[in-house]
Amino acid sequence: MIHINASILDGSFYFTISFFMIILSFFGYFIYIFTENKLFSMASFIIVITAFALQTFAFIVRWRYSYHIGIDLPPLTDLYDSLVFFAYVILLGFILLKLFYNFDSLGFIMTFIATASLAFATISPLATSAIEPSIPALRSYWLLYHIISLFLAYGAFAASFGIAILFLIKYKQIDNIEQNKNINKAANKGNPLKFLSILYYPFILLYRQFLKLSPPIETLDEAIYKVVVFGFLFLSIGIVIGAAWADNAWGGYWSWDPKETWSLITWITYAIFIHARLTKGWNEKKMAWIAVIGFAVVIFCYLGVDLIIPGLHSYATPGSTPIL
Amino acid sequence: MLSKLNKFFSSVKLAIILFILIAAVSIIGTIIDQGDTIFQYKTIYGNNVFHILYWLGFLNIYNSWYFIGLAALLILTLIVSSANRTPKIIKEIINPDLSFDTALQKKRFKAKYISLQSSKNPEELLTLAEKAFRKNFGKPVKDMRNKKDNKTGLLFYSKNSIFRISPIIAHLGAMVILAGVILSAVLGYRSYTNIKVGQTIQHSYLLKNNKPVLLPFKIKLDNYVSKYYKNGMPKAYISTLTIVKKHIGVLTKTIRVNHPLTYDGITIYQASFGHYKPTAAQILVLNLKNKNKKVLLYAAPGKIYNSKINNIKFSFNFFKKPKKNSIPFYISIIKNNKKIGPPLIFQELPYKTKKGNMPLFFTKYNNNIAFIFAGVKTYYYSGVEITKNVDTDIVWIGSAILIFALFFSFFFNQQSLWIRVTPSEPSGKDKTNKIEILAIPHKKFASFYSMIDKNIGEFKKNI
Ligand code: HEM
């Protein structure tokens, strides 16, 4: 049974509206990529900004509502809240990047990630928008700063992933530019599997359009680096806040809980990224690959750990046993 | 030999390999639960696999020799690489190598180099160049113009050069964190114990191996309460503790999750709670002749209690082989340390309370005295974590240094710029002077090159 989180009272209705808006903007960017008509990308961007504003409003509604029902902390701890917050920072990151670099082609990837996150939040039975009082260990302002810091980092890593995808597509083109001509000639000489190209032709088209619309490769490389280091900074801050909080609450700043360990692994992945460009023979392409892998690690750290490995930090089990 | 080792341990490649290995080992630790009991492992994995995992150190992987070894190697590379590079970098900051040609040779791969010709005289060219680059580079650090002969000239700019120490400081921060981690692991401990309400303890058990630690004071648990939300979710766990030193209570305080108590360098955290299996029945003894006389007793099975009613003594017992659907316990009346008469069997009486019907277990002796079973007594305990954390401050200081330095190493990059004018040969016919511009960023950013291109464009317009 599909149920949709949409209650005006707890603010999830507005998130659901923003979800549909983001889907719309995703299609706008999609059409933009094929038609190259700036009107579509502009309209999509305006929708993204409006959806972002609506989400800001929705957060205020949720926060006030949670105060109203006697919970004196903003609701950020359960799966639903964290997913909508994730979408929120991704949109924020995209808006900022768009203002700095004017990447229209990035909109397609970023709205896609935001759509996925919001869809999970809105439709998945695991995520409920009801605001539940949190367990004693989570009643702390440390938590607020811990989560905000980590999500700024996650948002940045999502953005770096998007840019790295653009980069790799572009890089491939430069790599292949010589070989391609020969291959094309060979391919046209009666390849028996030619009819199959109908199947993958749309992807080729998409790929070509991406190439056309994405900024120069050097700009992409710079943007990946800058976005990653922004994320790395906030990831470090978030981990330190978490450790300080754990020290305060449990008497140990580190206990090798799976989530903790995976956040360290994420941190290490991006530390490798930062050092990779200092090593001879590690070119920009490898850096872009680390940004892609890094985001996979982030997603595992954020959701995979909760869904697969039970531990101190699980979001995924509403009303589960006390986390103590 | 030594220099080879030195080079090996300061290579970034080694650091990356160590990072990858540490991450890989950590992943194993998240797949296999750490710190379960041997019994739990044997039921999950079976005996043989358990022994293999145990031998591999996978069950306590973060304390395994290879994990600690990898961490130690990382610290070593950090120290060696910092020790190698720091003096060089500081020297470069204080006393930069101004040579145009060496810079061009060494940093060709990220340099922007351009050479132009102009008939304007060298002095004028340099002034124009200064103007074009002023907005982005400020004033030259070194101005090597020979005003007298108005011939060769070199301007050197270095922006943000002081921030070249930020990576050094970032590494220092990482080293301080690791030092703090080692110190707190060596000098401090984390331990755990359960305290029954009313009990006083002086020992606690290490989290990592369950060995007892003697605390420098005793801890008494005066009271424990759990508070719940309306929907049954726990809201707070609250213990009232008294620190007892030489039989004197020196401090009484309540602790909750997130609100520990620190005394004498030792911190006590609320960690869990629970109750032990019931050990005594609660028996209400009623004098049937005088309804006002009643006593509530906690009766451990088999022990003899005085009902304080006509000096009648009794004991509370369980049947060894209880019959089905019958009440499994009974009361014996005791006189002169001997049970007299048959056991008093409880009857179940319906009893109405505000919450609904509840059975009441009731029996009586000689129409004189009634015993009512009022439940079992449970002993709540509070699980506390007792920690001696000597040096966490070092970890926090290291973290602050690291984060601070990360900020500066990421967002303030050094950029150097050389502008050189070489006048034409005095004997030559065409009086064109050569002007060369060399710009080197610390990081290869597209925006840097486009900024330089813009400045050069401006400069070109003027000459
Ligand atoms: C353990 C945690 C470590 C952290 C947090 C860290 C952090 C950093 C940061 C932030 C930078 C500056 C990067 C940039 O500005 O682009 C850097 C550069 C560098 N790191 Fe690390 N690093 C660590 C470990 C290591 C290790 C073990 C080595 C051993 C070889 C190493 C070698 C270097 C080198 C050679 C540089 C270049 C320095 C420069 O640009 O002047 N790092 N590191």
PDB file of C-alpha atoms in Angstrom, chain A residues 103-242:
ATOM      1  CA  PHE A 103      25.887  25.254 -14.860  1.00  0.00           C
ATOM      2  CA  ASP A 104      22.544  24.598 -16.486  1.00  0.00           C
ATOM      3  CA  SER A 105      23.357  21.033 -17.372  1.00  0.00           C
ATOM      4  CA  LEU A 106      23.996  20.278 -13.691  1.00  0.00           C
ATOM      5  CA  GLY A 107      20.326  20.989 -12.996  1.00  0.00           C
ATOM      6  CA  PHE A 108      19.369  17.725 -14.617  1.00  0.00           C
ATOM      7  CA  ILE A 109      21.514  15.674 -12.206  1.00  0.00           C
ATOM      8  CA  MET A 110      20.841  17.683  -9.058  1.00  0.00           C
ATOM      9  CA  THR A 111      17.077  17.792  -9.461  1.00  0.00           C
ATOM     10  CA  PHE A 112      17.227  14.072 -10.114  1.00  0.00           C
ATOM     11  CA  ILE A 113      18.978  13.410  -6.786  1.00  0.00           C
ATOM     12  CA  ALA A 114      16.596  15.751  -4.975  1.00  0.00           C
ATOM     13  CA  THR A 115      13.634  14.010  -6.614  1.00  0.00           C
ATOM     14  CA  ALA A 116      14.911  10.615  -5.507  1.00  0.00           C
ATOM     15  CA  SER A 117      15.380  11.787  -1.939  1.00  0.00           C
ATOM     16  CA  LEU A 118      11.959  13.465  -1.800  1.00  0.00           C
ATOM     17  CA  ALA A 119      10.282  10.467  -3.415  1.00  0.00           C
ATOM     18  CA  PHE A 120      11.770   8.199  -0.784  1.00  0.00           C
ATOM     19  CA  ALA A 121      10.609  10.576   1.942  1.00  0.00           C
ATOM     20  CA  THR A 122       7.128  11.032   0.529  1.00  0.00           C
ATOM     21  CA  ILE A 123       6.217   7.552  -0.577  1.00  0.00           C
ATOM     22  CA  SER A 124       8.341   4.998   1.268  1.00  0.00           C
ATOM     23  CA  PRO A 125       6.532   3.311   4.137  1.00  0.00           C
ATOM     24  CA  LEU A 126       9.790   3.484   6.113  1.00  0.00           C
ATOM     25  CA  ALA A 127       9.583   7.251   6.251  1.00  0.00           C
ATOM     26  CA  THR A 128       6.726   8.743   8.196  1.00  0.00           C
ATOM     27  CA  SER A 129       6.235  12.437   8.564  1.00  0.00           C
ATOM     28  CA  ALA A 130       4.652  12.175  12.001  1.00  0.00           C
ATOM     29  CA  ILE A 131       6.791  13.960  14.535  1.00  0.00           C
ATOM     30  CA  GLU A 132       7.691  11.575  17.306  1.00  0.00           C
ATOM     31  CA  PRO A 133       9.349  12.596  20.494  1.00  0.00           C
ATOM     32  CA  SER A 134      12.927  11.539  20.339  1.00  0.00           C
ATOM     33  CA  ILE A 135      14.636   9.223  22.727  1.00  0.00           C
ATOM     34  CA  PRO A 136      16.636  10.715  25.582  1.00  0.00           C
ATOM     35  CA  ALA A 137      20.024  10.399  23.933  1.00  0.00           C
ATOM     36  CA  LEU A 138      18.884  12.496  20.994  1.00  0.00           C
ATOM     37  CA  ARG A 139      17.499  15.357  23.033  1.00  0.00           C
ATOM     38  CA  SER A 140      20.398  17.679  22.658  1.00  0.00           C
ATOM     39  CA  TYR A 141      21.404  20.786  20.761  1.00  0.00           C
ATOM     40  CA  TRP A 142      24.656  19.101  19.832  1.00  0.00           C
ATOM     41  CA  LEU A 143      22.553  16.944  17.587  1.00  0.00           C
ATOM     42  CA  LEU A 144      21.225  19.920  15.667  1.00  0.00           C
ATOM     43  CA  TYR A 145      24.671  21.226  14.813  1.00  0.00           C
ATOM     44  CA  HIS A 146      25.960  17.719  14.160  1.00  0.00           C
ATOM     45  CA  ILE A 147      23.236  17.021  11.617  1.00  0.00           C
ATOM     46  CA  ILE A 148      23.284  20.419   9.916  1.00  0.00           C
ATOM     47  CA  SER A 149      27.031  20.239   9.502  1.00  0.00           C
ATOM     48  CA  LEU A 150      26.973  16.722   8.094  1.00  0.00           C
ATOM     49  CA  PHE A 151      24.145  17.492   5.715  1.00  0.00           C
ATOM     50  CA  LEU A 152      25.928  20.537   4.342  1.00  0.00           C
ATOM     51  CA  ALA A 153      28.776  18.138   3.651  1.00  0.00           C
ATOM     52  CA  TYR A 154      26.481  15.526   2.088  1.00  0.00           C
ATOM     53  CA  GLY A 155      24.929  18.204  -0.117  1.00  0.00           C
ATOM     54  CA  ALA A 156      28.353  19.332  -1.279  1.00  0.00           C
ATOM     55  CA  PHE A 157      29.375  15.751  -2.009  1.00  0.00           C
ATOM     56  CA  ALA A 158      26.193  15.247  -4.019  1.00  0.00           C
ATOM     57  CA  ALA A 159      27.042  18.343  -6.027  1.00  0.00           C
ATOM     58  CA  SER A 160      30.613  17.194  -6.563  1.00  0.00           C
ATOM     59  CA  PHE A 161      29.233  13.879  -7.775  1.00  0.00           C
ATOM     60  CA  GLY A 162      27.045  15.652 -10.311  1.00  0.00           C
ATOM     61  CA  ILE A 163      29.900  17.782 -11.567  1.00  0.00           C
ATOM     62  CA  ALA A 164      32.224  14.778 -11.670  1.00  0.00           C
ATOM     63  CA  ILE A 165      29.721  12.967 -13.905  1.00  0.00           C
ATOM     64  CA  LEU A 166      29.712  15.926 -16.265  1.00  0.00           C
ATOM     65  CA  PHE A 167      33.484  15.924 -16.095  1.00  0.00           C
ATOM     66  CA  LEU A 168      33.832  12.253 -16.938  1.00  0.00           C
ATOM     67  CA  ILE A 169      31.442  12.534 -19.866  1.00  0.00           C
ATOM     68  CA  LYS A 170      33.396  15.487 -21.159  1.00  0.00           C
ATOM     69  CA  TYR A 171      36.735  13.854 -20.516  1.00  0.00           C
ATOM     70  CA  LYS A 172      35.753  10.782 -22.449  1.00  0.00           C
ATOM     71  CA  GLN A 173      34.951  12.932 -25.423  1.00  0.00           C
ATOM     72  CA  ILE A 174      38.405  14.487 -25.410  1.00  0.00           C
ATOM     73  CA  ASP A 175      39.926  11.061 -24.986  1.00  0.00           C
ATOM     74  CA  ASN A 176      37.988   9.594 -27.864  1.00  0.00           C
ATOM     75  CA  ILE A 177      38.020  12.466 -30.247  1.00  0.00           C
ATOM     76  CA  GLU A 178      40.674  10.875 -32.419  1.00  0.00           C
ATOM     77  CA  GLN A 179      39.584   7.285 -32.229  1.00  0.00           C
ATOM     78  CA  ASN A 180      35.953   8.125 -32.701  1.00  0.00           C
ATOM     79  CA  LYS A 181      36.211   8.956 -36.353  1.00  0.00           C
ATOM     80  CA  ASN A 182      37.707   5.597 -37.160  1.00  0.00           C
ATOM     81  CA  ILE A 183      35.238   3.745 -35.016  1.00  0.00           C
ATOM     82  CA  ASN A 184      32.304   5.508 -36.616  1.00  0.00           C
ATOM     83  CA  LYS A 185      33.533   4.552 -40.035  1.00  0.00           C
ATOM     84  CA  ALA A 186      33.967   0.960 -39.005  1.00  0.00           C
ATOM     85  CA  ALA A 187      30.577   0.863 -37.314  1.00  0.00           C
ATOM     86  CA  ASN A 188      28.772   2.060 -40.391  1.00  0.00           C
ATOM     87  CA  LYS A 189      30.167  -0.706 -42.536  1.00  0.00           C
ATOM     88  CA  GLY A 190      27.286  -3.100 -42.124  1.00  0.00           C
ATOM     89  CA  ASN A 191      27.426  -3.964 -38.454  1.00  0.00           C
ATOM     90  CA  PRO A 192      24.898  -6.776 -37.995  1.00  0.00           C
ATOM     91  CA  LEU A 193      23.913  -5.446 -34.587  1.00  0.00           C
ATOM     92  CA  LYS A 194      23.156  -2.041 -35.930  1.00  0.00           C
ATOM     93  CA  PHE A 195      19.451  -2.279 -35.237  1.00  0.00           C
ATOM     94  CA  LEU A 196      20.317  -2.411 -31.533  1.00  0.00           C
ATOM     95  CA  SER A 197      21.397   1.188 -31.743  1.00  0.00           C
ATOM     96  CA  ILE A 198      17.729   2.145 -31.573  1.00  0.00           C
ATOM     97  CA  LEU A 199      17.811   0.964 -27.986  1.00  0.00           C
ATOM     98  CA  TYR A 200      20.749   2.984 -26.892  1.00  0.00           C
ATOM     99  CA  TYR A 201      20.339   5.881 -29.236  1.00  0.00           C
ATOM    100  CA  PRO A 202      18.471   8.053 -26.691  1.00  0.00           C
ATOM    101  CA  PHE A 203      21.347   7.620 -24.273  1.00  0.00           C
ATOM    102  CA  ILE A 204      23.836   8.618 -26.923  1.00  0.00           C
ATOM    103  CA  LEU A 205      21.734  11.635 -27.676  1.00  0.00           C
ATOM    104  CA  LEU A 206      21.595  12.579 -24.005  1.00  0.00           C
ATOM    105  CA  TYR A 207      25.304  12.062 -23.742  1.00  0.00           C
ATOM    106  CA  ARG A 208      26.025  14.255 -26.740  1.00  0.00           C
ATOM    107  CA  GLN A 209      23.783  16.971 -25.448  1.00  0.00           C
ATOM    108  CA  PHE A 210      25.527  16.852 -22.085  1.00  0.00           C
ATOM    109  CA  LEU A 211      28.807  17.304 -23.868  1.00  0.00           C
ATOM    110  CA  LYS A 212      27.543  20.265 -25.741  1.00  0.00           C
ATOM    111  CA  LEU A 213      26.110  22.033 -22.746  1.00  0.00           C
ATOM    112  CA  SER A 214      28.640  21.373 -20.052  1.00  0.00           C
ATOM    113  CA  PRO A 215      31.280  23.982 -19.252  1.00  0.00           C
ATOM    114  CA  PRO A 216      34.941  23.504 -20.181  1.00  0.00           C
ATOM    115  CA  ILE A 217      36.674  20.631 -18.521  1.00  0.00           C
ATOM    116  CA  GLU A 218      39.071  22.814 -16.532  1.00  0.00           C
ATOM    117  CA  THR A 219      36.170  24.695 -15.003  1.00  0.00           C
ATOM    118  CA  LEU A 220      34.543  21.408 -14.051  1.00  0.00           C
ATOM    119  CA  ASP A 221      37.761  20.196 -12.454  1.00  0.00           C
ATOM    120  CA  GLU A 222      38.051  23.338 -10.389  1.00  0.00           C
ATOM    121  CA  ALA A 223      34.421  23.173  -9.350  1.00  0.00           C
ATOM    122  CA  ILE A 224      34.743  19.530  -8.240  1.00  0.00           C
ATOM    123  CA  TYR A 225      37.729  20.406  -6.090  1.00  0.00           C
ATOM    124  CA  LYS A 226      36.156  23.468  -4.506  1.00  0.00           C
ATOM    125  CA  VAL A 227      32.881  21.750  -3.764  1.00  0.00           C
ATOM    126  CA  VAL A 228      34.640  18.707  -2.317  1.00  0.00           C
ATOM    127  CA  VAL A 229      36.830  20.739   0.016  1.00  0.00           C
ATOM    128  CA  PHE A 230      33.779  22.639   1.197  1.00  0.00           C
ATOM    129  CA  GLY A 231      32.167  19.310   1.978  1.00  0.00           C
ATOM    130  CA  PHE A 232      35.315  17.976   3.579  1.00  0.00           C
ATOM    131  CA  LEU A 233      35.489  20.974   5.884  1.00  0.00           C
ATOM    132  CA  PHE A 234      31.909  20.475   7.038  1.00  0.00           C
ATOM    133  CA  LEU A 235      32.308  16.725   7.259  1.00  0.00           C
ATOM    134  CA  SER A 236      35.255  17.277   9.596  1.00  0.00           C
ATOM    135  CA  ILE A 237      33.275  19.775  11.655  1.00  0.00           C
ATOM    136  CA  GLY A 238      30.294  17.419  11.819  1.00  0.00           C
ATOM    137  CA  ILE A 239      32.409  14.469  12.908  1.00  0.00           C
ATOM    138  CA  VAL A 240      34.132  16.533  15.605  1.00  0.00           C
ATOM    139  CA  ILE A 241      30.785  17.802  16.911  1.00  0.00           C
ATOM    140  CA  GLY A 242      29.484  14.249  16.954  1.00  0.00           C
TER     141      GLY A 242
END
